[in-house]
Coordinates of C-alpha atoms in Angstrom, one line a residue:
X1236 CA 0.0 0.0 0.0
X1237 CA 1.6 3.2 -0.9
X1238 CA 1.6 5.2 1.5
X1239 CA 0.1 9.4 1.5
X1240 CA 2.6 11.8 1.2
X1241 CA 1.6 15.5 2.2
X1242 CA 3.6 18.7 2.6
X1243 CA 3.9 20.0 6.0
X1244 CA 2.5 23.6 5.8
X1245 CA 4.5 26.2 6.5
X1246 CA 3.0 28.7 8.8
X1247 CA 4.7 32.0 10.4
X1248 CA 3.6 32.3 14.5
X1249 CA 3.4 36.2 15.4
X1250 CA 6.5 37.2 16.1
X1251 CA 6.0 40.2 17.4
X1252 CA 7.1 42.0 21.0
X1253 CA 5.7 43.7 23.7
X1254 CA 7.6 46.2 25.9
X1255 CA 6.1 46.9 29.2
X1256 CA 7.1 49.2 32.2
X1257 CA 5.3 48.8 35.3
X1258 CA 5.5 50.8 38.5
X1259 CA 4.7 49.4 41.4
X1260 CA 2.9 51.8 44.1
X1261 CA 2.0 50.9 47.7
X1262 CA -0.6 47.9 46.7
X1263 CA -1.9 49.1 43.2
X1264 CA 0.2 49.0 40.0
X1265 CA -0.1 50.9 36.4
X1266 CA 1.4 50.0 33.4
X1267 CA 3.1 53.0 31.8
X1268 CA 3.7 51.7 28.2
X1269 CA 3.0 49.0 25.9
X1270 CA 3.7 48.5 22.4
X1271 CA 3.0 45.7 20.0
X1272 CA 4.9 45.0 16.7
X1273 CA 2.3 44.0 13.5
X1274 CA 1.3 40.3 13.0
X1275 CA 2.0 39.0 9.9
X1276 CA -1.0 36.6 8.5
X1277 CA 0.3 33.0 7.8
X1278 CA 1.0 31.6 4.4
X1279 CA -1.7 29.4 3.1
X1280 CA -1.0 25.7 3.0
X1281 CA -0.1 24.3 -0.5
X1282 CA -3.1 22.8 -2.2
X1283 CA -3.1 19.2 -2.3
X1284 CA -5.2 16.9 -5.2
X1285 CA -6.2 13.4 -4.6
X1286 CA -4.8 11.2 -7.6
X1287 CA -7.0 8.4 -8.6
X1288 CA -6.7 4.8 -7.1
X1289 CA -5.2 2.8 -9.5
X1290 CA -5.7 -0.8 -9.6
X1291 CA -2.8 -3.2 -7.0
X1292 CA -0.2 -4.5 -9.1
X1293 CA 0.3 -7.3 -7.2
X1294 CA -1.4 -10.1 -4.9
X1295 CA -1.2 -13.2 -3.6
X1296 CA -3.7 -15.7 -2.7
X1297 CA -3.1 -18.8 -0.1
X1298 CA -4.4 -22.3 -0.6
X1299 CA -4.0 -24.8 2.0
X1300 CA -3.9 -27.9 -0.6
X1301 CA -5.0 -31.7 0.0
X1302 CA -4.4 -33.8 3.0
X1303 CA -3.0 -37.3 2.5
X1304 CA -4.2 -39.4 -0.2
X1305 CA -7.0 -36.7 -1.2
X1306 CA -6.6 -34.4 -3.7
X1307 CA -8.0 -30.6 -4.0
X1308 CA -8.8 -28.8 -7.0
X1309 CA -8.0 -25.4 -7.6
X1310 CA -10.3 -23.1 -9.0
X1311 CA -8.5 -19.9 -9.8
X1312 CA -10.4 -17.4 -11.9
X1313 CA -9.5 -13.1 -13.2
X1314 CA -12.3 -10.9 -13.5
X1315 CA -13.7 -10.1 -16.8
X1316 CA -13.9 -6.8 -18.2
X1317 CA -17.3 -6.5 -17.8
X1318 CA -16.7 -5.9 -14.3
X1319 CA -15.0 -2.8 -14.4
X1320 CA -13.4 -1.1 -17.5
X1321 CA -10.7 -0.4 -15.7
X1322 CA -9.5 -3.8 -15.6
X1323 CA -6.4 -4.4 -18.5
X1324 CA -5.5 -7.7 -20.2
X1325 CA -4.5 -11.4 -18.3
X1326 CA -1.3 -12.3 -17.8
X1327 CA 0.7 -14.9 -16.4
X1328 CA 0.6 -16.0 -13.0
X1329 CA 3.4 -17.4 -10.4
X1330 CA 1.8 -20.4 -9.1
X1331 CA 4.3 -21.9 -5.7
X1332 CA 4.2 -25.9 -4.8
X1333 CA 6.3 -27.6 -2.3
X1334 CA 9.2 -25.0 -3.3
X1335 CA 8.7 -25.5 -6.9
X1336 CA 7.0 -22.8 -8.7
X1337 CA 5.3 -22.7 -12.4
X1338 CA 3.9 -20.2 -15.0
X1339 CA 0.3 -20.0 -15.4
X1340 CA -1.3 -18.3 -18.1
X1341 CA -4.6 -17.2 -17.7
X1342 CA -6.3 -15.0 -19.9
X1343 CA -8.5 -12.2 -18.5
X1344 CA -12.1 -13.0 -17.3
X1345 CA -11.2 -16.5 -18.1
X1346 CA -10.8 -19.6 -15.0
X1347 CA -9.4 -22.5 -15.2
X1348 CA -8.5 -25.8 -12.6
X1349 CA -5.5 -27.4 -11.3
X1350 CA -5.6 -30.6 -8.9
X1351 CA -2.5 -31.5 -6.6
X1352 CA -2.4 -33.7 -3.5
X1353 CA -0.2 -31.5 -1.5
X1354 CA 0.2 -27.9 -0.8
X1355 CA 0.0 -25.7 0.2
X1356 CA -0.4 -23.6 -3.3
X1357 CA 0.8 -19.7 -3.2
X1358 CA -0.9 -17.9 -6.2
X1359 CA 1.1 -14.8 -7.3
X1360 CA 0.3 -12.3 -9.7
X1361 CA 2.1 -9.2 -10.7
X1362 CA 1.3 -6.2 -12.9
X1363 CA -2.1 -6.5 -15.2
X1364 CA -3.2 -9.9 -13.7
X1365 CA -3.4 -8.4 -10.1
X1366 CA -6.5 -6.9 -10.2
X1367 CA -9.5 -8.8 -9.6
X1368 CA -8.1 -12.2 -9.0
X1369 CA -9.7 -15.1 -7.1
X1370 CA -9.1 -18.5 -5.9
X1371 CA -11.3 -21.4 -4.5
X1372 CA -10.5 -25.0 -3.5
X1373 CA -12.7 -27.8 -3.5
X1374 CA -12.9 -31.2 -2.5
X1375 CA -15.5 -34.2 -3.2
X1376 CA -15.5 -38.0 -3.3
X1377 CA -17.9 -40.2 -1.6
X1378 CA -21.0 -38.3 -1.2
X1379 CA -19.1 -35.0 0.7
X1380 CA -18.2 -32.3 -1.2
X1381 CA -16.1 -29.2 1.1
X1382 CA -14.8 -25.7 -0.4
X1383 CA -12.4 -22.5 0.8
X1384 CA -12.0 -19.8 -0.2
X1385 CA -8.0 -18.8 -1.0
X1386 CA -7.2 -15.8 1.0
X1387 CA -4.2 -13.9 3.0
X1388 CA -2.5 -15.0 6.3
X1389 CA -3.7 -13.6 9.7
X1390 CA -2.4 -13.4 13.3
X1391 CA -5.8 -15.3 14.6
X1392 CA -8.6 -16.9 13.9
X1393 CA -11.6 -18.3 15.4
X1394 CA -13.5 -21.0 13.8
X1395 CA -16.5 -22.4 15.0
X1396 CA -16.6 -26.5 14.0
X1397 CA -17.5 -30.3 15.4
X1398 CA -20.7 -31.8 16.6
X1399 CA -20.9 -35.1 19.4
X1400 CA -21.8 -37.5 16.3
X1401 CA -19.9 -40.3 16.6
X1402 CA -16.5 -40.7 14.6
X1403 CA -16.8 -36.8 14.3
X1404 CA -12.8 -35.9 13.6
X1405 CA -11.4 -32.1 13.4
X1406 CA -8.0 -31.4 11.9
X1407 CA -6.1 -28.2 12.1
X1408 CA -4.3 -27.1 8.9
X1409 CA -1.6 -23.9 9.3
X1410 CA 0.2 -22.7 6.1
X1411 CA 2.5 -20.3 6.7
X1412 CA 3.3 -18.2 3.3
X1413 CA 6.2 -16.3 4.9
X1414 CA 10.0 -16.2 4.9
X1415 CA 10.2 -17.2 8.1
X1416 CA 9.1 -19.6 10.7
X1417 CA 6.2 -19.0 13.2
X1418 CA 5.0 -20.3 16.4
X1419 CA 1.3 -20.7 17.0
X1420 CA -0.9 -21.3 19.8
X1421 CA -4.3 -23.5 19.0
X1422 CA -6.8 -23.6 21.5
X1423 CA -10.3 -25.0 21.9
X1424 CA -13.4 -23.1 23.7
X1425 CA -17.3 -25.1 24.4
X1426 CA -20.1 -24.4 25.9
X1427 CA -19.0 -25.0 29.1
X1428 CA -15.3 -22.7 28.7
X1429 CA -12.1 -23.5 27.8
X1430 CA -10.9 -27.1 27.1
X1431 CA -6.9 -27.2 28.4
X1432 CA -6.4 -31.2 27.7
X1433 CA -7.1 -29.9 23.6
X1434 CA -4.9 -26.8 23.9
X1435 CA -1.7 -26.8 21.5
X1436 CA 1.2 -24.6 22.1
X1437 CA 4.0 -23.2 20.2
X1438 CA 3.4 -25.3 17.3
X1439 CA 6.1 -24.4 15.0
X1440 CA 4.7 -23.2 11.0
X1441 CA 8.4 -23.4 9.1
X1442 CA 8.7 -21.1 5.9
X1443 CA 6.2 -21.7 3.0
X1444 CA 5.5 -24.5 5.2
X1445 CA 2.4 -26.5 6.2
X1446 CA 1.5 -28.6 9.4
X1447 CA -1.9 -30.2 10.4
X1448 CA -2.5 -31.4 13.6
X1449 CA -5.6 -33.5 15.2
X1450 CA -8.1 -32.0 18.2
X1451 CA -8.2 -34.8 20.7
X1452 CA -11.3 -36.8 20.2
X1453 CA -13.1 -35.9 23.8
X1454 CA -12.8 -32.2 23.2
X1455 CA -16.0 -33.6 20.7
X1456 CA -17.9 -34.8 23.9
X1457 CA -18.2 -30.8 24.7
X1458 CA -21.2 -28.6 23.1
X1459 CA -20.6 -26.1 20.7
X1460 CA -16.8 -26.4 19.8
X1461 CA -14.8 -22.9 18.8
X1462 CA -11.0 -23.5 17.8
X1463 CA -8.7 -20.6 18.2
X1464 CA -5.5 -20.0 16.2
X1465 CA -3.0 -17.5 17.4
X1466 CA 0.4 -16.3 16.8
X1467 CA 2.5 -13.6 17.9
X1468 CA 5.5 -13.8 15.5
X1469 CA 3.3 -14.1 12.1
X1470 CA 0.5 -14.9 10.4
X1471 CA -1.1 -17.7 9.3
X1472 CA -3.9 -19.1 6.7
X1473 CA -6.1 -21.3 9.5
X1474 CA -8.9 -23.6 8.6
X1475 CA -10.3 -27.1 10.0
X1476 CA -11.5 -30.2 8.2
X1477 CA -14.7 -31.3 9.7
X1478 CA -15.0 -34.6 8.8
X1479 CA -17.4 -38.2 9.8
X1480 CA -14.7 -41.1 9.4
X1481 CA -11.8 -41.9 7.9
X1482 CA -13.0 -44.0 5.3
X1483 CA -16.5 -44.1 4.3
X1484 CA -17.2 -40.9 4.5
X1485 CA -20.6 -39.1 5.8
X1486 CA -19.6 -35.0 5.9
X1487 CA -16.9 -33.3 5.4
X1488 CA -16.2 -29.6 5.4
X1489 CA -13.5 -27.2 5.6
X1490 CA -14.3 -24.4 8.0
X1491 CA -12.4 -21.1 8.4
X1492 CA -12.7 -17.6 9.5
X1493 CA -13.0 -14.8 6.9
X1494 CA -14.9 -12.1 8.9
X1495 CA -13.0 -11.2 12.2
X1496 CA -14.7 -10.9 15.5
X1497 CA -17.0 -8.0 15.2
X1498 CA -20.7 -6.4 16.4
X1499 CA -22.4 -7.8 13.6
X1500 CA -21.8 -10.7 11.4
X1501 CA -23.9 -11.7 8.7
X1502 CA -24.6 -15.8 6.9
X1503 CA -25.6 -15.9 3.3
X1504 CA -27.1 -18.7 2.3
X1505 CA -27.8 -21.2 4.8
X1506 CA -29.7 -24.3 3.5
X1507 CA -32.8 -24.9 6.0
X1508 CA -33.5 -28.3 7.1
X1509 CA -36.8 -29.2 9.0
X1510 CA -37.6 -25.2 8.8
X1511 CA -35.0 -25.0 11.6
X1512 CA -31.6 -23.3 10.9
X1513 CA -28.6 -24.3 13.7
X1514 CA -25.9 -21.3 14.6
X1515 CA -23.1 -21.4 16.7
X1516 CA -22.4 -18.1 18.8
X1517 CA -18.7 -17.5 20.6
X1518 CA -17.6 -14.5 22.8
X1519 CA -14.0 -14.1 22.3
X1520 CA -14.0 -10.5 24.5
X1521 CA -13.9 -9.7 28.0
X1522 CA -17.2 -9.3 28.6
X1523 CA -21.0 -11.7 27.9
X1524 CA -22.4 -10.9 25.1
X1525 CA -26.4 -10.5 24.5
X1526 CA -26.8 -11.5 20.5
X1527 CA -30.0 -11.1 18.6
X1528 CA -30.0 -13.8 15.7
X1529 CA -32.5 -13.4 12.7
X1530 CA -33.1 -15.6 10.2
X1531 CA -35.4 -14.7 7.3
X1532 CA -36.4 -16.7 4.0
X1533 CA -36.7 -14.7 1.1
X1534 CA -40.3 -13.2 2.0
X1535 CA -40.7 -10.7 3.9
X1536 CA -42.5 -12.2 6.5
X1537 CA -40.5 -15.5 7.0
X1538 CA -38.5 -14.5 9.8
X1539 CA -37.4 -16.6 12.9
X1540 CA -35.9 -14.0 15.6
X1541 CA -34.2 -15.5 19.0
X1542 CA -32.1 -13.6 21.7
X1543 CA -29.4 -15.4 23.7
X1544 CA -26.5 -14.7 25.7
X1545 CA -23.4 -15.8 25.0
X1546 CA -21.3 -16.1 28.5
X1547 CA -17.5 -14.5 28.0
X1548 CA -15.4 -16.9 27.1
X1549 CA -17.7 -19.9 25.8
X1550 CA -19.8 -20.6 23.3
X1551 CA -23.3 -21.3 22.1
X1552 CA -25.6 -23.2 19.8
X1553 CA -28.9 -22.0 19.1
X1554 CA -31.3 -23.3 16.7
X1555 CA -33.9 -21.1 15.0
X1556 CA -37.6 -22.6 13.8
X1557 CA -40.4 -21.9 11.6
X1558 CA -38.4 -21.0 8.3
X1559 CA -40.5 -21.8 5.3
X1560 CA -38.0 -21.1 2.4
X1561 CA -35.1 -23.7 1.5
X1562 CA -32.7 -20.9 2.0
X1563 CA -31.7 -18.5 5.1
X1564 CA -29.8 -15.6 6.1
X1565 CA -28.9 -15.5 9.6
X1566 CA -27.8 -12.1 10.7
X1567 CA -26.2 -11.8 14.3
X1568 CA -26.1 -8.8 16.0
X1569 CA -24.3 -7.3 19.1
X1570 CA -23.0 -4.8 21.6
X1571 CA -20.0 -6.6 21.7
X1572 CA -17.7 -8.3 19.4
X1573 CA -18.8 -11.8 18.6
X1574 CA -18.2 -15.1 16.6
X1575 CA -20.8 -16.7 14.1
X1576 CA -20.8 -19.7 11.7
X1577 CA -24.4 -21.5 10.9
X1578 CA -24.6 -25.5 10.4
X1579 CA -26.6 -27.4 8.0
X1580 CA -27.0 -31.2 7.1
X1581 CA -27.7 -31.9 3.4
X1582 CA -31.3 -33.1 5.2
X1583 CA -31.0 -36.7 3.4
X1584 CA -29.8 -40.0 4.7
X1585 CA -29.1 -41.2 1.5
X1586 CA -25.9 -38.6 1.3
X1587 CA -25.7 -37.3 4.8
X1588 CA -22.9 -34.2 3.8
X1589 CA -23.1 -31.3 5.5
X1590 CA -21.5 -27.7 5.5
X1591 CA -20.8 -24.7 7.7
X1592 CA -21.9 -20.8 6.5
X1593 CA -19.6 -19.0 8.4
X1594 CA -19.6 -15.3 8.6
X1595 CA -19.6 -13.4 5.3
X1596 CA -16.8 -10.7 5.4
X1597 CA -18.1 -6.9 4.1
X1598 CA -17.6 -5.8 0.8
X1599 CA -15.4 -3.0 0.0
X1600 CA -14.6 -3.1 -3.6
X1601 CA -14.6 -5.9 -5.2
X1602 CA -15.1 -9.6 -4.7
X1603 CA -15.3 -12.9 -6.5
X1604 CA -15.6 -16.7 -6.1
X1605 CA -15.1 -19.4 -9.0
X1606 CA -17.1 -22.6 -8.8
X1607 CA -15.2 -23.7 -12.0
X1608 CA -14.2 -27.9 -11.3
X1609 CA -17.0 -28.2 -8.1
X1610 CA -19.0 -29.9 -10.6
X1611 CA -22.1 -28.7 -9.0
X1612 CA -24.2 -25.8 -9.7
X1613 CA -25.1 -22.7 -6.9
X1614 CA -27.5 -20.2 -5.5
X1615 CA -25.8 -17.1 -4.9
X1616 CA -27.2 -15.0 -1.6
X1617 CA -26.4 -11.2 -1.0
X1618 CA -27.3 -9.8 2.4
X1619 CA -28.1 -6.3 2.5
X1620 CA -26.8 -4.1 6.3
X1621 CA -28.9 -1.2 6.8
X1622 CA -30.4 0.9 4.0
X1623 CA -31.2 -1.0 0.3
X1624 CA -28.4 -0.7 -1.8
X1625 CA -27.9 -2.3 -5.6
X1626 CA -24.5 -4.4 -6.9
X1627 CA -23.1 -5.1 -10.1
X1628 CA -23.1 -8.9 -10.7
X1629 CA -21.0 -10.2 -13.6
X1630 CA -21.1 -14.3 -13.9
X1631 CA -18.4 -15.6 -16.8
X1632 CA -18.1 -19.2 -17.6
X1633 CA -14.6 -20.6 -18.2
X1634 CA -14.2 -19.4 -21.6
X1635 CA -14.8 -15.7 -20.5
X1636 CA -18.2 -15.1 -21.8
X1637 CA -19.9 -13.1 -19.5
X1638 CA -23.1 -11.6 -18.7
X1639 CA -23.5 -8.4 -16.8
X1640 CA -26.6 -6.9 -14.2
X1641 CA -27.4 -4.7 -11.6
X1642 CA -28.8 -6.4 -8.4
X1643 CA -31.0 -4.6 -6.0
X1644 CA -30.5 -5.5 -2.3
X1645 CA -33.1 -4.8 0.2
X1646 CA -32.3 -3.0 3.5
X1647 CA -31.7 -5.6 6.0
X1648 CA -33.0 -8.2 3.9
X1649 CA -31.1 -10.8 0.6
X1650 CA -31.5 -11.4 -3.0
X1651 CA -30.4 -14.6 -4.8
X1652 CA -29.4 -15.5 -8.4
X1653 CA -28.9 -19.0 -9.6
X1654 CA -24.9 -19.8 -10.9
X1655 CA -24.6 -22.3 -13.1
X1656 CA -22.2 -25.3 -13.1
X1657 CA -18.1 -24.2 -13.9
X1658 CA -19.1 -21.0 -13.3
X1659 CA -17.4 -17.4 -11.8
X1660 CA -19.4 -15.1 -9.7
X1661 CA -18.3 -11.1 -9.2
X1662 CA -19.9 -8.4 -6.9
X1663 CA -19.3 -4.4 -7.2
X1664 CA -20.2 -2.3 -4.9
X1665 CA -21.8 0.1 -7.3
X1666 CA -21.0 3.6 -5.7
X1667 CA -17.4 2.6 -4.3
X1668 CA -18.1 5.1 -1.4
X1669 CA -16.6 4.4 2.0
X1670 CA -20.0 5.0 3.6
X1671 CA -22.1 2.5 1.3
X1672 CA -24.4 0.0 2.7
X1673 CA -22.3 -2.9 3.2
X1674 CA -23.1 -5.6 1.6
X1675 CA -22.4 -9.5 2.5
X1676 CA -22.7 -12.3 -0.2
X1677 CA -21.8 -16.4 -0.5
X1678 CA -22.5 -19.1 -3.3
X1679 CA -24.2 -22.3 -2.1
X1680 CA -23.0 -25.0 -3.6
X1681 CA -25.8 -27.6 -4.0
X1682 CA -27.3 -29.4 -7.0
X1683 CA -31.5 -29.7 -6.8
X1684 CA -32.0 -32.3 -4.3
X1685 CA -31.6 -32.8 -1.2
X1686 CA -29.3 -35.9 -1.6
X1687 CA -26.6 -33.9 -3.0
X1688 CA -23.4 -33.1 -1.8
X1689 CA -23.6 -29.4 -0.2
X1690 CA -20.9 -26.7 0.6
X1691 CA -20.7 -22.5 1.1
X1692 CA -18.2 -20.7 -0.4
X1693 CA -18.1 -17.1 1.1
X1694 CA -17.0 -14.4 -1.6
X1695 CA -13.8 -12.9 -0.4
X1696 CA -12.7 -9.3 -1.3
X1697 CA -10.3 -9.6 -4.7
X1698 CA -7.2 -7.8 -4.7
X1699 CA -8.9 -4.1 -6.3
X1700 CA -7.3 -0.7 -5.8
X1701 CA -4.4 0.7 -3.9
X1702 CA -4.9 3.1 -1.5
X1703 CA -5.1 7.1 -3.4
X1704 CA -2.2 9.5 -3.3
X1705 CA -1.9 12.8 -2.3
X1706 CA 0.4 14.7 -4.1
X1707 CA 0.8 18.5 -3.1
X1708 CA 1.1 20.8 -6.1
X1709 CA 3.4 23.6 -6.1

């Protein structure tokens, strides 16, 4: 980020004097003289202008990669032109694997796939290709399907996972994209507070390294499971496989956090099983924290409202009835900073995935995510904060044809569009204002049936626009 650079005004004080005489007499006094020199106005500051933003021209987008025998695929996708005119021709992208990096080409507003077994995968891209760049990995084979996002390391994380099904296992995956090793602290909060027998310390991450380690099975006996990643010496991409078994498989998931702890967090796209939607509430601050959850279906009146508190330090599940619509969004609101991530089965025996819809995070800019290789089509969900407010939506299929429209957003209320299979969704925020709504959007990834494999793929803010310089003219 480039940083502003401003002149320092210069500005002339008074420098003037004053000459006094004073006599002092018995208790009284009387000032014989004074005289002030003139006061000279100060210069005006030099004017400064504003340049334009002009689009990053370079980013770099984590992906954790397979575990074991089980292979991901890479969905990595640019923004089209249609998007924003602004945007100038593909390029070639600097893909980094186990030390070993590789060319891509892609061209603009085109996506493409890439499966490997191990990561984890640093995408680069420099100059023209920068701008409005996105990444997703998914992963499917017997009946469970699971998806994340690719995004940037962070110093924490919370993410809400786990149920007491039997052969329930959680995983912890750390990638560390830096140049130099970091320690990391992983620790596990319930319903009931924290669980020390699960807590992991100092865990060393070596340089564009990766390391996965298991949550003890009886921290799964506990309600309402929150794992907390930590580090003080770097940052890390976090996320947990959720998983049923080791072999035949009955759910899996990838859970992470992309929206940090804040007042308000917002789930697009839940699927809603029994009319019932299931969220799980943390309070990661120093203080309890009273939460309003709302869950509405697409009409107006098909709204499910609870209030809860969340004690400090533990966490919370709390289910919400009487949904009619197959589709939710959960909003969660707060005086205090909070944790959210809704839960949902695929509501069918015969396939038995399931998926979490965590938090959505805000969108500033810009923001994109590429179902290309899931194999499955998706219902796209934008949540509206506050006032109505409208988005450009682009979708582009593989080959870069895309289609372009304006999407109106309700105040405090969602609007879906249908994404078809291979497909590449894109939000902008149409005014680009600071003080816009906010709006919060995911795809759900679910063919018609309710046998299907499911998963949620938040859309994460795409690499956009660097911050605007001021340049003081002279």
């Amino acid at each position: 980020m480039s940083r502003s650079r401003t002149s320092r005004p210069r500005t002339w004080g008074a420098q003037g004097w004053i000459r006094a005489g004073v006599l002092a007499a018995g208790t009284g006094a009387v000032v014989l003289a004074a005289q002030a020199a003139p006061v000279h106005p100060p210069k005006a500051a030099a004017p400064t202008a504003r340049a334009a933003a002009m689009p990053v021209d370079a980013a770099s987008l984590v992906c954790p990669g397979g575990e074991g025998k089980d292979a991901a695929t890479l969905a990595l996708a640019s923004a089209p032109m249609q998007l924003s005119s602004m945007l100038g021709g593909g390029g070639q992208l600097q893909v980094n694997e186990a030390g070993h990096s590789s060319a891509v080409t892609l061209a603009r507003g085109h996506s493409m796939t890439r499966t490997w077994k191990n990561g984890p995968l640093d995408v680069v891209a420099r100059g023209a290709s920068a701008p409005g760049i996105t990444a997703t990995q998914f992963h499917e084979a017997n009946g469970a399907m699971s998806a994340q996002a690719c995004t940037q390391a962070t110093a924490e994380a919370w993410i809400p996972v786990g149920d007491k099904q039997p052969g329930r296992l959680l995983t912890v995956t750390l990638v560390n994209p830096g140049a130099r090793a970091v320690s990391v602290d992983v620790d596990v909060r319930a319903a009931d507070g924290a669980l020390d027998s699960a807590a992991i310390a100092d865990k060393a991450v070596p340089a564009h390294g990766r390391v996965s380690v298991n949550i003890p099975a009886d921290a799964l006996a506990h309600a309402a499971v929150v794992v907390h990643v930590r580090s003080e010496d770097g940052a890390v991409v976090a996320s947990v496989r959720d998983r049923v078994g080791e072999t035949e498989r009955k759910g899996d998931d990838v859970a992470a956090q992309y929206a940090p702890p804040a007042p308000v967090q917002e789930m697009p796209g839940v699927p809603v099983v029994d009319r019932s939607v299931r969220v799980r509430l943390a309070a990661p601050g120093s203080r309890a924290a009273v939460v309003r959850l709302q869950a509405s279906g697409k009409d107006a009146g098909d709204v499910s409202e609870r209030v809860v508190t969340v004690p400090v330090g533990r966490s919370l599940d709390v289910t919400l009835d009487g949904i009619d619509d197959d589709v939710a969004a959960v909003r969660a609101s707060s005086q205090e900073n909070i944790i959210a991530s809704a839960f949902a089965s695929s509501a069918s025996k015969k396939s038995r995935d399931f998926t979490w819809v965590p938090a959505a995070p805000a969108l500033d800019a810009a923001a994109g995510a590429s179902l290309d290789g899931a194999r499955h089509a998706g219902r796209l969900v934008v949540m509206g904060e506050g006032r109505a407010t409208s988005v450009t939506l682009v979708v582009s299929d593989p080959s870069g044809k895309a289609t372009r429209r304006r999407l109106d957003v309700p105040a405090n209320g969602w609007a879906s569009v249908d994404v078809p299979k291979n497909a590449t969704v894109w939000l902008l925020r149409d005014d680009g204002s600071a003080d816009a709504a906010p709006v919060h959007a995911a795809v759900l990834v679910r063919d018609v049936g309710a046998d299907q494999p499911v998963t949620s793929v938040p859309l994460v803010p795409t690499p956009w626009l660097r911050a605007p310089v001021e340049v003081t003219q002279r």
